[in-house]
PDB file of C-alpha atoms and ligand atoms in Angstrom:
ATOM      1  CA  UNK A  22       0.000   0.000   0.000  1.00 67.00           C
ATOM      2  CA  UNK A  23       1.369   3.478  -0.933  1.00 74.00           C
ATOM      3  CA  UNK A  24       1.259   6.601   1.269  1.00 82.00           C
ATOM      4  CA  UNK A  25      -2.137   8.187   1.977  1.00 89.00           C
ATOM      5  CA  UNK A  26      -3.079  11.754   2.954  1.00 94.00           C
ATOM      6  CA  UNK A  27      -5.462  13.030   5.605  1.00 96.00           C
ATOM      7  CA  UNK A  28      -6.156  16.695   6.287  1.00 97.00           C
ATOM      8  CA  UNK A  29      -4.583  18.213   9.396  1.00 98.00           C
ATOM      9  CA  UNK A  30      -5.220  21.922   8.656  1.00 98.00           C
ATOM     10  CA  UNK A  31      -7.684  22.974   5.967  1.00 98.00           C
ATOM     11  CA  UNK A  32      -7.089  25.695   3.395  1.00 98.00           C
ATOM     12  CA  UNK A  33      -9.737  27.862   5.081  1.00 98.00           C
ATOM     13  CA  UNK A  34      -8.125  27.542   8.539  1.00 98.00           C
ATOM     14  CA  UNK A  35      -4.671  28.309   7.095  1.00 98.00           C
ATOM     15  CA  UNK A  36      -5.882  31.525   5.489  1.00 98.00           C
ATOM     16  CA  UNK A  37      -7.777  32.650   8.588  1.00 98.00           C
ATOM     17  CA  UNK A  38      -4.742  32.157  10.851  1.00 98.00           C
ATOM     18  CA  UNK A  39      -2.326  33.751   8.374  1.00 98.00           C
ATOM     19  CA  UNK A  40      -4.513  36.848   8.231  1.00 98.00           C
ATOM     20  CA  UNK A  41      -4.324  37.044  12.060  1.00 98.00           C
ATOM     21  CA  UNK A  42      -0.550  36.595  11.968  1.00 98.00           C
ATOM     22  CA  UNK A  43      -0.309  39.346   9.345  1.00 98.00           C
ATOM     23  CA  UNK A  44      -2.228  41.711  11.624  1.00 98.00           C
ATOM     24  CA  UNK A  45       0.158  41.004  14.529  1.00 98.00           C
ATOM     25  CA  UNK A  46       3.166  41.678  12.284  1.00 98.00           C
ATOM     26  CA  UNK A  47       1.606  44.814  10.784  1.00 98.00           C
ATOM     27  CA  UNK A  48       1.324  46.182  14.322  1.00 97.00           C
ATOM     28  CA  UNK A  49       4.947  45.320  14.977  1.00 97.00           C
ATOM     29  CA  UNK A  50       6.462  46.707  11.785  1.00 97.00           C
ATOM     30  CA  UNK A  51       4.143  49.506  10.676  1.00 94.00           C
ATOM     31  CA  UNK A  52       6.616  52.168  11.790  1.00 91.00           C
ATOM     32  CA  UNK A  53       9.888  50.433  10.848  1.00 91.00           C
ATOM     33  CA  UNK A  54      11.101  48.898   7.582  1.00 95.00           C
ATOM     34  CA  UNK A  55      11.657  45.159   7.742  1.00 98.00           C
ATOM     35  CA  UNK A  56      13.664  42.587   5.781  1.00 98.00           C
ATOM     36  CA  UNK A  57      11.415  39.529   5.405  1.00 98.00           C
ATOM     37  CA  UNK A  58      13.457  36.373   4.876  1.00 98.00           C
ATOM     38  CA  UNK A  59      11.958  33.244   3.329  1.00 98.00           C
ATOM     39  CA  UNK A  60      13.620  29.978   4.347  1.00 98.00           C
ATOM     40  CA  UNK A  61      13.425  27.855   1.181  1.00 97.00           C
ATOM     41  CA  UNK A  62      12.122  25.592   0.006  1.00 95.00           C
ATOM     42  CA  UNK A  63       9.419  24.696   2.522  1.00 96.00           C
ATOM     43  CA  UNK A  64       8.320  28.259   3.387  1.00 98.00           C
ATOM     44  CA  UNK A  65       7.693  29.534  -0.109  1.00 98.00           C
ATOM     45  CA  UNK A  66       3.890  29.324  -0.047  1.00 98.00           C
ATOM     46  CA  UNK A  67       3.461  30.443   3.580  1.00 98.00           C
ATOM     47  CA  UNK A  68       5.880  33.332   2.979  1.00 98.00           C
ATOM     48  CA  UNK A  69       3.995  34.473  -0.134  1.00 98.00           C
ATOM     49  CA  UNK A  70       0.649  34.451   1.678  1.00 98.00           C
ATOM     50  CA  UNK A  71       1.961  35.976   4.919  1.00 98.00           C
ATOM     51  CA  UNK A  72       3.820  38.960   3.463  1.00 98.00           C
ATOM     52  CA  UNK A  73       0.702  39.994   1.540  1.00 98.00           C
ATOM     53  CA  UNK A  74      -1.078  40.332   4.903  1.00 98.00           C
ATOM     54  CA  UNK A  75       1.582  42.650   6.385  1.00 98.00           C
ATOM     55  CA  UNK A  76       1.199  46.362   5.754  1.00 97.00           C
ATOM     56  CA  UNK A  77       4.609  47.988   6.169  1.00 96.00           C
ATOM     57  CA  UNK A  78       7.808  48.933   4.306  1.00 97.00           C
ATOM     58  CA  UNK A  79       9.379  45.607   3.391  1.00 98.00           C
ATOM     59  CA  UNK A  80      12.111  44.070   1.323  1.00 98.00           C
ATOM     60  CA  UNK A  81      12.187  40.327   0.641  1.00 98.00           C
ATOM     61  CA  UNK A  82      15.144  37.982   0.766  1.00 98.00           C
ATOM     62  CA  UNK A  83      15.505  34.244   0.239  1.00 98.00           C
ATOM     63  CA  UNK A  84      17.868  31.689   1.684  1.00 98.00           C
ATOM     64  CA  UNK A  85      18.034  27.963   1.556  1.00 97.00           C
ATOM     65  CA  UNK A  86      18.996  25.380   4.154  1.00 94.00           C
ATOM     66  CA  UNK A  87      19.075  21.637   4.088  1.00 86.00           C
ATOM     67  CA  UNK A  88      18.915  19.245   6.992  1.00 75.00           C
ATOM     68  CA  UNK A  89      16.714  16.386   5.935  1.00 57.00           C
ATOM     69  CA  UNK A  90      18.282  14.982   2.812  1.00 55.00           C
ATOM     70  CA  UNK A  91      15.651  12.814   1.206  1.00 55.00           C
ATOM     71  CA  UNK A  92      13.781  11.253   4.085  1.00 60.00           C
ATOM     72  CA  UNK A  93      11.372  11.976   6.890  1.00 61.00           C
ATOM     73  CA  UNK A  94      13.973  12.258   9.668  1.00 65.00           C
ATOM     74  CA  UNK A  95      16.350  15.119  10.340  1.00 63.00           C
ATOM     75  CA  UNK A  96      19.985  14.310   9.654  1.00 63.00           C
ATOM     76  CA  UNK A  97      20.819  16.578  12.597  1.00 72.00           C
ATOM     77  CA  UNK A  98      23.112  18.650  10.431  1.00 83.00           C
ATOM     78  CA  UNK A  99      22.073  22.025   9.013  1.00 90.00           C
ATOM     79  CA  UNK A 100      23.713  23.492   5.933  1.00 91.00           C
ATOM     80  CA  UNK A 101      23.233  26.906   4.378  1.00 95.00           C
ATOM     81  CA  UNK A 102      22.936  26.128   0.676  1.00 95.00           C
ATOM     82  CA  UNK A 103      21.990  29.653  -0.494  1.00 97.00           C
ATOM     83  CA  UNK A 104      22.447  32.960   1.347  1.00 98.00           C
ATOM     84  CA  UNK A 105      20.460  36.223   1.164  1.00 98.00           C
ATOM     85  CA  UNK A 106      21.820  38.891  -1.157  1.00 97.00           C
ATOM     86  CA  UNK A 107      21.904  42.025   1.034  1.00 96.00           C
ATOM     87  CA  UNK A 108      23.195  43.161   4.405  1.00 97.00           C
ATOM     88  CA  UNK A 109      20.895  43.048   7.449  1.00 97.00           C
ATOM     89  CA  UNK A 110      23.149  45.155   9.639  1.00 97.00           C
ATOM     90  CA  UNK A 111      21.084  47.686  11.622  1.00 97.00           C
ATOM     91  CA  UNK A 112      17.833  46.456  10.073  1.00 97.00           C
ATOM     92  CA  UNK A 113      14.767  44.649  11.462  1.00 97.00           C
ATOM     93  CA  UNK A 114      14.743  41.031  10.322  1.00 98.00           C
ATOM     94  CA  UNK A 115      11.682  38.796  10.016  1.00 98.00           C
ATOM     95  CA  UNK A 116      12.665  35.131   9.619  1.00 98.00           C
ATOM     96  CA  UNK A 117       9.862  33.038   8.133  1.00 98.00           C
ATOM     97  CA  UNK A 118       9.937  29.244   8.559  1.00 97.00           C
ATOM     98  CA  UNK A 119       7.447  26.605   7.481  1.00 97.00           C
ATOM     99  CA  UNK A 120       7.905  24.305  10.461  1.00 96.00           C
ATOM    100  CA  UNK A 121      10.024  23.975  13.582  1.00 95.00           C
ATOM    101  CA  UNK A 122      10.687  20.353  14.373  1.00 92.00           C
ATOM    102  CA  UNK A 123      13.955  19.716  16.236  1.00 90.00           C
ATOM    103  CA  UNK A 124      14.700  23.465  16.327  1.00 92.00           C
ATOM    104  CA  UNK A 125      18.112  22.883  14.756  1.00 92.00           C
ATOM    105  CA  UNK A 126      17.457  24.929  11.611  1.00 93.00           C
ATOM    106  CA  UNK A 127      15.979  27.898  13.457  1.00 94.00           C
ATOM    107  CA  UNK A 128      18.703  27.886  16.093  1.00 93.00           C
ATOM    108  CA  UNK A 129      21.377  27.722  13.357  1.00 94.00           C
ATOM    109  CA  UNK A 130      19.802  30.656  11.481  1.00 96.00           C
ATOM    110  CA  UNK A 131      19.395  32.763  14.614  1.00 95.00           C
ATOM    111  CA  UNK A 132      23.066  32.351  15.472  1.00 94.00           C
ATOM    112  CA  UNK A 133      24.056  33.132  11.888  1.00 96.00           C
ATOM    113  CA  UNK A 134      22.006  36.340  11.830  1.00 97.00           C
ATOM    114  CA  UNK A 135      23.009  37.542  15.302  1.00 96.00           C
ATOM    115  CA  UNK A 136      26.604  37.753  14.048  1.00 97.00           C
ATOM    116  CA  UNK A 137      25.417  40.054  11.243  1.00 97.00           C
ATOM    117  CA  UNK A 138      24.164  42.635  13.787  1.00 97.00           C
ATOM    118  CA  UNK A 139      20.563  43.302  12.748  1.00 98.00           C
ATOM    119  CA  UNK A 140      18.579  45.768  14.879  1.00 97.00           C
ATOM    120  CA  UNK A 141      16.087  43.015  15.859  1.00 97.00           C
ATOM    121  CA  UNK A 142      15.246  39.461  14.803  1.00 97.00           C
ATOM    122  CA  UNK A 143      11.635  38.283  14.818  1.00 97.00           C
ATOM    123  CA  UNK A 144      11.008  34.617  14.072  1.00 97.00           C
ATOM    124  CA  UNK A 145       7.768  33.247  12.721  1.00 98.00           C
ATOM    125  CA  UNK A 146       6.773  29.701  11.898  1.00 98.00           C
ATOM    126  CA  UNK A 147       3.577  28.333  10.421  1.00 98.00           C
ATOM    127  CA  UNK A 148       3.862  25.008  12.265  1.00 98.00           C
ATOM    128  CA  UNK A 149       5.530  23.943  15.485  1.00 96.00           C
ATOM    129  CA  UNK A 150       6.035  20.411  16.777  1.00 94.00           C
ATOM    130  CA  UNK A 151       6.787  21.118  20.465  1.00 86.00           C
ATOM    131  CA  UNK A 152       7.312  17.411  21.227  1.00 82.00           C
ATOM    132  CA  UNK A 153      10.129  17.090  18.715  1.00 76.00           C
ATOM    133  CA  UNK A 154      12.248  19.879  20.167  1.00 77.00           C
ATOM    134  CA  UNK A 155      15.937  19.051  20.581  1.00 78.00           C
ATOM    135  CA  UNK A 156      17.512  22.500  20.848  1.00 84.00           C
ATOM    136  CA  UNK A 157      16.189  25.816  22.118  1.00 83.00           C
ATOM    137  CA  UNK A 158      15.417  28.598  19.726  1.00 85.00           C
ATOM    138  CA  UNK A 159      13.469  31.828  20.033  1.00 88.00           C
ATOM    139  CA  UNK A 160      10.053  31.693  18.334  1.00 94.00           C
ATOM    140  CA  UNK A 161       8.002  34.878  18.430  1.00 96.00           C
ATOM    141  CA  UNK A 162       4.897  33.789  16.545  1.00 97.00           C
ATOM    142  CA  UNK A 163       3.501  30.324  15.789  1.00 97.00           C
ATOM    143  CA  UNK A 164       0.653  29.588  13.389  1.00 98.00           C
ATOM    144  CA  UNK A 165      -0.335  26.148  14.662  1.00 98.00           C
ATOM    145  CA  UNK A 166       1.084  23.672  17.168  1.00 97.00           C
ATOM    146  CA  UNK A 167       0.899  20.149  15.769  1.00 96.00           C
ATOM    147  CA  UNK A 168       1.673  16.678  17.129  1.00 94.00           C
ATOM    148  CA  UNK A 169       4.987  15.028  16.360  1.00 92.00           C
ATOM    149  CA  UNK A 170       4.028  13.449  13.051  1.00 92.00           C
ATOM    150  CA  UNK A 171       5.210  14.014   9.511  1.00 93.00           C
ATOM    151  CA  UNK A 172       3.105  16.483   7.502  1.00 96.00           C
ATOM    152  CA  UNK A 173       3.144  17.701   3.911  1.00 97.00           C
ATOM    153  CA  UNK A 174       1.467  20.296   1.716  1.00 98.00           C
ATOM    154  CA  UNK A 175       1.333  24.090   1.544  1.00 98.00           C
ATOM    155  CA  UNK A 176       5.064  24.114   0.735  1.00 98.00           C
ATOM    156  CA  UNK A 177       6.143  21.150   2.866  1.00 97.00           C
ATOM    157  CA  UNK A 178       7.377  18.078   1.075  1.00 96.00           C
ATOM    158  CA  UNK A 179       8.188  14.443   1.283  1.00 94.00           C
ATOM    159  CA  UNK A 180      10.940  13.666  -1.225  1.00 92.00           C
ATOM    160  CA  UNK A 181      10.060  16.945  -2.976  1.00 93.00           C
ATOM    161  CA  UNK A 182       6.461  15.849  -3.541  1.00 96.00           C
ATOM    162  CA  UNK A 183       3.172  17.262  -2.169  1.00 97.00           C
ATOM    163  CA  UNK A 184       4.379  20.890  -1.891  1.00 98.00           C
ATOM    164  CA  UNK A 185       1.535  22.091  -4.108  1.00 98.00           C
ATOM    165  CA  UNK A 186      -1.299  20.841  -1.863  1.00 98.00           C
ATOM    166  CA  UNK A 187      -3.338  23.854  -0.676  1.00 98.00           C
ATOM    167  CA  UNK A 188      -3.752  22.334   2.821  1.00 98.00           C
ATOM    168  CA  UNK A 189      -1.593  20.569   5.446  1.00 98.00           C
ATOM    169  CA  UNK A 190      -1.909  16.798   5.460  1.00 98.00           C
ATOM    170  CA  UNK A 191      -0.566  13.913   7.483  1.00 96.00           C
ATOM    171  CA  UNK A 192       1.309  11.401   5.383  1.00 89.00           C
ATOM    172  CA  UNK A 193       0.412   7.889   6.462  1.00 87.00           C
ATOM    173  CA  UNK A 194       1.711   4.449   5.517  1.00 81.00           C
ATOM    174  CA  UNK A 195       5.236   5.617   4.776  1.00 75.00           C
ATOM    175  CA  UNK A 196       7.669   2.764   4.477  1.00 67.00           C
TER     176      UNK A 196
HETATM  177  P1  IMP B  16      14.280  21.271  12.248  1.00 76.04           P
HETATM  178  O1  IMP B  16      15.647  21.787  11.926  1.00 76.04           O
HETATM  179  O2  IMP B  16      14.323  19.846  12.723  1.00 76.04           O
HETATM  180  O3  IMP B  16      13.501  22.161  13.200  1.00 76.04           O
HETATM  181  O4  IMP B  16      13.454  21.141  10.915  1.00 76.04           O
HETATM  182  C1  IMP B  16      13.371  22.155  10.055  1.00 76.04           C
HETATM  183  C2  IMP B  16      13.052  21.759   8.639  1.00 76.04           C
HETATM  184  O5  IMP B  16      12.779  20.366   8.432  1.00 76.04           O
HETATM  185  C3  IMP B  16      11.782  22.462   8.266  1.00 76.04           C
HETATM  186  O6  IMP B  16      12.058  23.756   7.830  1.00 76.04           O
HETATM  187  C4  IMP B  16      11.229  21.561   7.182  1.00 76.04           C
HETATM  188  O7  IMP B  16      11.731  21.944   5.936  1.00 76.04           O
HETATM  189  C5  IMP B  16      11.686  20.180   7.566  1.00 76.04           C
HETATM  190  N1  IMP B  16      10.604  19.440   8.280  1.00 76.04           N
HETATM  191  C6  IMP B  16      10.493  19.199   9.604  1.00 76.04           C
HETATM  192  N2  IMP B  16       9.384  18.513   9.896  1.00 76.04           N
HETATM  193  C7  IMP B  16       8.754  18.302   8.723  1.00 76.04           C
HETATM  194  C8  IMP B  16       7.503  17.658   8.362  1.00 76.04           C
HETATM  195  O8  IMP B  16       6.723  17.135   9.186  1.00 76.04           O
HETATM  196  N3  IMP B  16       7.213  17.670   7.036  1.00 76.04           N
HETATM  197  C9  IMP B  16       8.010  18.236   6.095  1.00 76.04           C
HETATM  198  N4  IMP B  16       9.169  18.860   6.395  1.00 76.04           N
HETATM  199  C10 IMP B  16       9.528  18.896   7.687  1.00 76.04           C
HETATM  200 MG1   MG B  17      12.105  24.722   6.246  1.00 76.04          MG
END
């Protein structure tokens, strides 16, 4: 039997929560320009929807990390595979992640950006698996807390598949 999908967060619930998150971030950044940073690949859809709900002066940057290789378990090693293309020194940074699982990626990125001396760092994630946490990292805003199970859709993948699903689904019967 191949993998099967069951809905964890519907398209409607995603959009409702992302609008709320946008309002919180509008309040935070309405008087100060922000550099919004998309952590590729998983965050690309969340990032696109979220930034359109934030009313402020904004520039967008993209970086890429890898930690999972090709399977459903973290390798425990984070690599920066593509960096942003401008300086964040003295600027407000908004780091946008799809999901925080072990916390390794977010903790790695926070350390990397602290060295670059931004004015502030705000971290946002659509999903958080609190039970999977291995290392501490600062998370300012969470979309949804979810149980420690593998999910796909809305940007998140399994072996680069399922990113295009408009909702978050649990992937069952993985071998
Ligand atoms: P962490 O470093 O373990 O916190 O994991 C961070 C990255 O692993 C996320 O940005 C995702 O790209 C990926 N990831 C973690 N959990 C899942 C999942 O359930 N589905 C798909 N990707 C995941
Ligand atoms: Mg990610």
